Short mmCIF file of C-alpha atoms in Angstrom, two decimals:
data_model
loop_
_atom_site.label_atom_id
_atom_site.label_comp_id
_atom_site.label_asym_id
_atom_site.label_seq_id
_atom_site.Cartn_x
_atom_site.Cartn_y
_atom_site.Cartn_z
CA MET A 1 5.89 -5.80 3.71
CA ALA A 2 3.87 -8.79 4.86
CA ARG A 3 6.48 -9.00 7.63
CA ASP A 4 5.19 -6.34 10.06
CA ARG A 5 4.17 -4.29 6.99
CA ILE A 6 7.61 -2.85 6.30
CA PRO A 7 8.97 -3.62 2.83
CA PRO A 8 12.56 -4.97 2.75
CA SER A 9 13.48 -2.42 0.10
CA ARG A 10 10.84 -0.97 -2.10
CA HIS A 11 13.52 0.48 -4.34
CA ARG A 12 15.08 -2.90 -5.02
CA VAL A 13 11.67 -4.32 -5.86
CA ARG A 14 10.73 -1.45 -8.12
CA ALA A 15 14.13 -1.30 -9.78
CA PHE A 16 13.85 -5.00 -10.63
CA ALA A 17 10.37 -4.61 -12.05
CA ALA A 18 11.34 -1.60 -14.13
CA SER A 19 14.49 -3.27 -15.38
CA VAL A 20 12.56 -6.36 -16.47
CA ALA A 21 10.07 -4.14 -18.26
CA ALA A 22 12.83 -2.26 -20.03
CA LEU A 23 14.47 -5.45 -21.24
CA ALA A 24 11.17 -6.85 -22.43
CA LEU A 25 10.44 -3.71 -24.42
CA ALA A 26 13.87 -3.16 -25.84
CA GLY A 27 14.99 -6.73 -26.36
CA THR A 28 18.57 -6.15 -25.28
CA ALA A 29 18.78 -2.71 -23.73
CA THR A 30 22.13 -0.99 -23.86
CA ALA A 31 23.35 0.04 -20.42
CA PHE A 32 24.61 3.56 -19.84
CA ALA A 33 25.74 5.64 -16.93
CA GLY A 34 24.47 9.05 -15.87
CA THR A 35 21.65 11.18 -17.25
CA PRO A 36 20.49 10.16 -20.75
CA ALA A 37 22.15 12.50 -23.21
CA SER A 38 18.84 13.28 -24.93
CA ALA A 39 17.42 14.70 -21.68
CA ALA A 40 20.51 16.17 -20.02
CA SER A 41 19.08 19.72 -19.91
CA LEU A 42 15.85 18.74 -18.11
CA PRO A 43 15.36 19.33 -14.35
CA LYS A 44 16.81 16.45 -12.36
CA GLY A 45 15.11 14.80 -9.42
CA HIS A 46 14.84 11.58 -7.47
CA ASP A 47 12.54 9.50 -5.31
CA VAL A 48 13.23 8.08 -1.87
CA SER A 49 11.69 5.83 0.75
CA SER A 50 12.65 4.54 4.19
CA HIS A 51 15.55 2.76 2.50
CA GLN A 52 17.36 6.14 2.27
CA LYS A 53 16.63 7.01 5.93
CA ASN A 54 17.64 10.57 6.90
CA VAL A 55 18.62 12.20 3.63
CA ASP A 56 21.25 14.94 3.29
CA TRP A 57 18.93 17.40 1.58
CA PRO A 58 21.37 20.32 1.20
CA GLY A 59 23.75 17.84 -0.39
CA ALA A 60 21.07 16.61 -2.76
CA ARG A 61 20.25 20.18 -3.74
CA ALA A 62 23.94 20.91 -4.36
CA ASN A 63 24.11 17.81 -6.58
CA GLY A 64 21.34 19.13 -8.78
CA ALA A 65 18.07 17.90 -7.24
CA ARG A 66 15.19 20.15 -8.21
CA PHE A 67 12.34 17.84 -7.21
CA VAL A 68 11.77 14.67 -5.24
CA TYR A 69 8.96 12.20 -4.60
CA ILE A 70 8.88 10.62 -1.14
CA LYS A 71 7.16 7.41 -0.20
CA ALA A 72 4.48 8.15 2.38
CA THR A 73 2.35 5.02 2.64
CA GLU A 74 1.64 1.51 1.44
CA SER A 75 -1.78 -0.17 1.63
CA THR A 76 -3.50 1.11 4.80
CA THR A 77 -1.07 -0.18 7.43
CA TYR A 78 2.31 1.35 6.65
CA ARG A 79 3.76 4.86 6.83
CA ASN A 80 7.39 5.63 6.03
CA PRO A 81 9.01 6.31 9.43
CA TYR A 82 11.40 8.79 7.80
CA PHE A 83 8.66 10.63 5.94
CA ASP A 84 8.67 13.80 8.05
CA GLN A 85 12.44 14.29 7.81
CA GLN A 86 12.38 13.60 4.09
CA TYR A 87 9.31 15.66 3.22
CA ASN A 88 10.07 18.69 5.38
CA GLY A 89 13.83 18.54 4.92
CA SER A 90 13.61 18.59 1.14
CA ARG A 91 11.36 21.64 1.23
CA GLU A 92 13.72 23.45 3.62
CA ALA A 93 16.57 22.76 1.20
CA GLY A 94 14.65 24.41 -1.66
CA ILE A 95 13.58 21.23 -3.46
CA ARG A 96 10.04 20.80 -4.74
CA ARG A 97 8.58 17.66 -3.25
CA GLY A 98 5.59 15.39 -3.39
CA ALA A 99 4.41 12.21 -1.68
CA TYR A 100 3.62 8.86 -3.24
CA HIS A 101 1.60 5.82 -2.23
CA PHE A 102 2.58 2.23 -3.06
CA ALA A 103 -0.61 0.48 -4.15
CA LEU A 104 -1.60 -2.98 -2.92
CA PRO A 105 -4.94 -3.43 -4.72
CA ASP A 106 -5.53 -6.84 -3.19
CA LYS A 107 -5.64 -5.45 0.35
CA SER A 108 -8.43 -2.85 0.22
CA SER A 109 -10.28 -0.52 -2.11
CA GLY A 110 -8.65 2.29 -4.00
CA ALA A 111 -10.75 4.85 -2.15
CA ARG A 112 -9.73 3.47 1.23
CA GLN A 113 -6.03 3.50 0.36
CA ALA A 114 -6.31 7.02 -1.02
CA ALA A 115 -7.93 8.23 2.21
CA TYR A 116 -5.15 6.60 4.25
CA PHE A 117 -2.56 8.22 1.98
CA VAL A 118 -4.06 11.69 2.37
CA GLY A 119 -4.25 11.23 6.13
CA HIS A 120 -0.57 10.30 6.36
CA GLY A 121 1.19 12.77 4.10
CA GLY A 122 -0.39 12.53 0.64
CA THR A 123 -1.67 16.08 0.60
CA TRP A 124 -1.34 18.97 -1.83
CA THR A 125 -1.36 22.74 -1.57
CA ALA A 126 -0.95 25.33 -4.30
CA ASP A 127 2.22 26.84 -2.86
CA GLY A 128 4.46 26.16 -5.85
CA TRP A 129 6.59 23.75 -3.82
CA THR A 130 4.23 20.79 -3.42
CA LEU A 131 3.93 18.34 -6.29
CA PRO A 132 0.63 16.50 -6.79
CA PRO A 133 0.47 13.19 -4.90
CA ALA A 134 1.50 10.13 -6.89
CA LEU A 135 0.17 6.57 -7.13
CA ASP A 136 2.77 3.84 -7.60
CA VAL A 137 1.19 0.85 -9.38
CA GLU A 138 3.45 -2.01 -10.43
CA TYR A 139 4.07 -5.75 -10.15
CA ASN A 140 3.08 -7.37 -6.88
CA PRO A 141 6.33 -7.64 -4.90
CA TYR A 142 4.84 -10.08 -2.38
CA ASP A 143 3.27 -12.71 -4.63
CA LYS A 144 4.91 -13.41 -7.99
CA LYS A 145 2.03 -15.68 -8.98
CA HIS A 146 -0.41 -12.79 -8.79
CA ARG A 147 1.50 -9.99 -10.46
CA CYS A 148 -1.75 -8.03 -10.97
CA TYR A 149 -2.96 -8.66 -7.41
CA GLY A 150 -5.64 -11.09 -8.59
CA LEU A 151 -7.64 -8.36 -10.33
CA SER A 152 -9.02 -8.51 -13.86
CA HIS A 153 -8.25 -5.73 -16.34
CA SER A 154 -11.55 -4.01 -15.60
CA GLY A 155 -11.11 -4.59 -11.88
CA MET A 156 -7.73 -2.90 -11.90
CA VAL A 157 -9.06 0.04 -13.87
CA ARG A 158 -11.88 0.42 -11.37
CA TRP A 159 -9.41 0.25 -8.46
CA ILE A 160 -7.21 3.01 -9.93
CA ARG A 161 -10.27 5.12 -10.72
CA SER A 162 -11.53 4.70 -7.15
CA PHE A 163 -8.16 5.83 -5.76
CA SER A 164 -8.02 8.78 -8.17
CA ASP A 165 -11.57 9.94 -7.46
CA GLU A 166 -11.01 9.92 -3.69
CA LEU A 167 -7.68 11.72 -3.99
CA LYS A 168 -9.28 14.36 -6.20
CA ARG A 169 -12.14 14.77 -3.75
CA GLU A 170 -9.78 15.24 -0.81
CA THR A 171 -6.92 17.23 -2.35
CA GLY A 172 -8.22 18.78 -5.56
CA ARG A 173 -5.60 16.98 -7.70
CA ARG A 174 -5.58 13.78 -9.69
CA PRO A 175 -2.62 11.53 -8.85
CA VAL A 176 0.46 11.29 -10.97
CA ILE A 177 0.57 7.64 -12.06
CA TYR A 178 3.88 5.81 -11.74
CA THR A 179 4.08 2.58 -13.72
CA THR A 180 5.87 0.63 -16.41
CA THR A 181 4.44 0.06 -19.87
CA ASN A 182 4.66 -3.71 -19.44
CA TRP A 183 2.74 -3.70 -16.16
CA TRP A 184 0.11 -1.36 -17.55
CA ASN A 185 -0.48 -3.55 -20.60
CA LEU A 186 -0.59 -6.72 -18.54
CA CYS A 187 -2.70 -5.55 -15.63
CA THR A 188 -5.05 -2.93 -17.14
CA GLY A 189 -5.25 -4.44 -20.61
CA GLY A 190 -3.68 -1.31 -22.06
CA SER A 191 -6.39 0.99 -20.74
CA SER A 192 -6.38 4.56 -22.03
CA ALA A 193 -8.88 5.72 -19.41
CA PHE A 194 -6.45 7.86 -17.42
CA ALA A 195 -4.24 9.55 -19.98
CA ALA A 196 -6.39 12.66 -20.48
CA ASP A 197 -6.24 13.87 -16.89
CA HIS A 198 -3.38 12.03 -15.14
CA ALA A 199 0.30 12.91 -15.49
CA LEU A 200 2.50 9.91 -16.31
CA TRP A 201 5.60 8.94 -14.34
CA ILE A 202 7.18 6.25 -16.48
CA ALA A 203 9.82 3.82 -15.24
CA ARG A 204 12.33 2.62 -17.82
CA HIS A 205 15.90 1.87 -16.82
CA GLY A 206 18.97 1.26 -18.96
CA SER A 207 17.64 3.09 -22.00
CA ALA A 208 18.46 6.27 -23.86
CA ASP A 209 14.80 7.27 -23.92
CA ALA A 210 11.54 6.56 -22.13
CA GLY A 211 10.42 4.10 -24.80
CA THR A 212 6.87 3.17 -25.74
CA LEU A 213 4.39 4.70 -23.29
CA PRO A 214 1.25 3.12 -21.86
CA ALA A 215 -1.93 3.45 -23.95
CA GLY A 216 -3.33 6.94 -24.31
CA TRP A 217 -0.29 8.88 -23.16
CA SER A 218 1.63 10.73 -25.85
CA SER A 219 4.26 12.11 -23.46
CA TRP A 220 5.65 11.55 -20.00
CA THR A 221 5.81 14.09 -17.18
CA PHE A 222 8.42 12.27 -15.08
CA TRP A 223 10.84 9.58 -16.21
CA GLN A 224 12.61 7.31 -13.75
CA TYR A 225 15.64 6.32 -15.77
CA ASP A 226 17.86 4.60 -13.18
CA ASN A 227 17.80 3.21 -9.66
CA SER A 228 21.07 4.80 -8.59
CA GLY A 229 23.16 7.82 -9.44
CA SER A 230 24.29 11.16 -8.07
CA LEU A 231 21.13 11.65 -5.99
CA PRO A 232 19.79 9.46 -3.17
CA GLY A 233 17.39 6.78 -4.38
CA ASP A 234 16.05 6.44 -7.92
CA GLN A 235 16.98 8.99 -10.59
CA ASN A 236 14.30 10.98 -12.41
CA LEU A 237 13.77 13.75 -14.92
CA PHE A 238 10.95 16.24 -15.41
CA ASN A 239 9.78 16.74 -18.97
CA GLY A 240 9.88 20.53 -19.13
CA SER A 241 11.66 23.66 -17.92
CA ALA A 242 12.22 24.71 -14.32
CA GLY A 243 9.42 27.24 -14.78
CA ARG A 244 7.10 24.53 -16.06
CA LEU A 245 7.92 22.40 -13.03
CA LYS A 246 6.75 25.22 -10.76
CA SER A 247 3.57 25.62 -12.82
CA PHE A 248 2.92 21.89 -12.58
CA ALA A 249 3.28 22.08 -8.80
CA LEU A 250 0.80 24.98 -8.77
CA GLY A 251 -1.70 23.01 -10.83
CA LEU A 252 -1.50 25.34 -13.83
#
């Protein structure tokens, strides 16, 4: 994204990071195809970015999509050019949807990035169709020597808290936090500061379960289990019933 602020493929970057994390946690993870058998009855969903362009939303709904997260922004200089088609089109197709922000903590404060996110799609309303906005925090895709963006453990915790506080102030909801256990341990020092009031979106690919969770969390709300499948983009599950998914969207 340093090149005119448009990432080459955020999904390829994130899939690589999540796959590395999964291998590190599991040693030699066993690959599998399709929805993990242990979670086959849970609501299916996906997440998309500009890489998927104009999505066939009725087709996604017919293939089982019940929710989707859509990339809205990155740092304070990028907005997904397909966001409107993706965000509005998914709702029109009867899919619950939410927006997510890709964090670049070395570029500006958490509060500033949250404000940019809210101003460019990262909103929430208690209509039963809008999921709470999400914060995507993971390995730095633009500088492999600074995987934690040059921040200390406490500095990263402060950055995430600043983002969360501003989002809560502007929307009334805390962000869902997307991450991998390896990144969280490395870059926050295994902080448990967010588990009590932030839903967890865990990334773990090539595994039959979500694995060990970041400190403080005893369960996941969303699990990204693969970077390809029957739905456009990355494949996800919601940890609950269809009714619970609606309640989560409502903030109940």
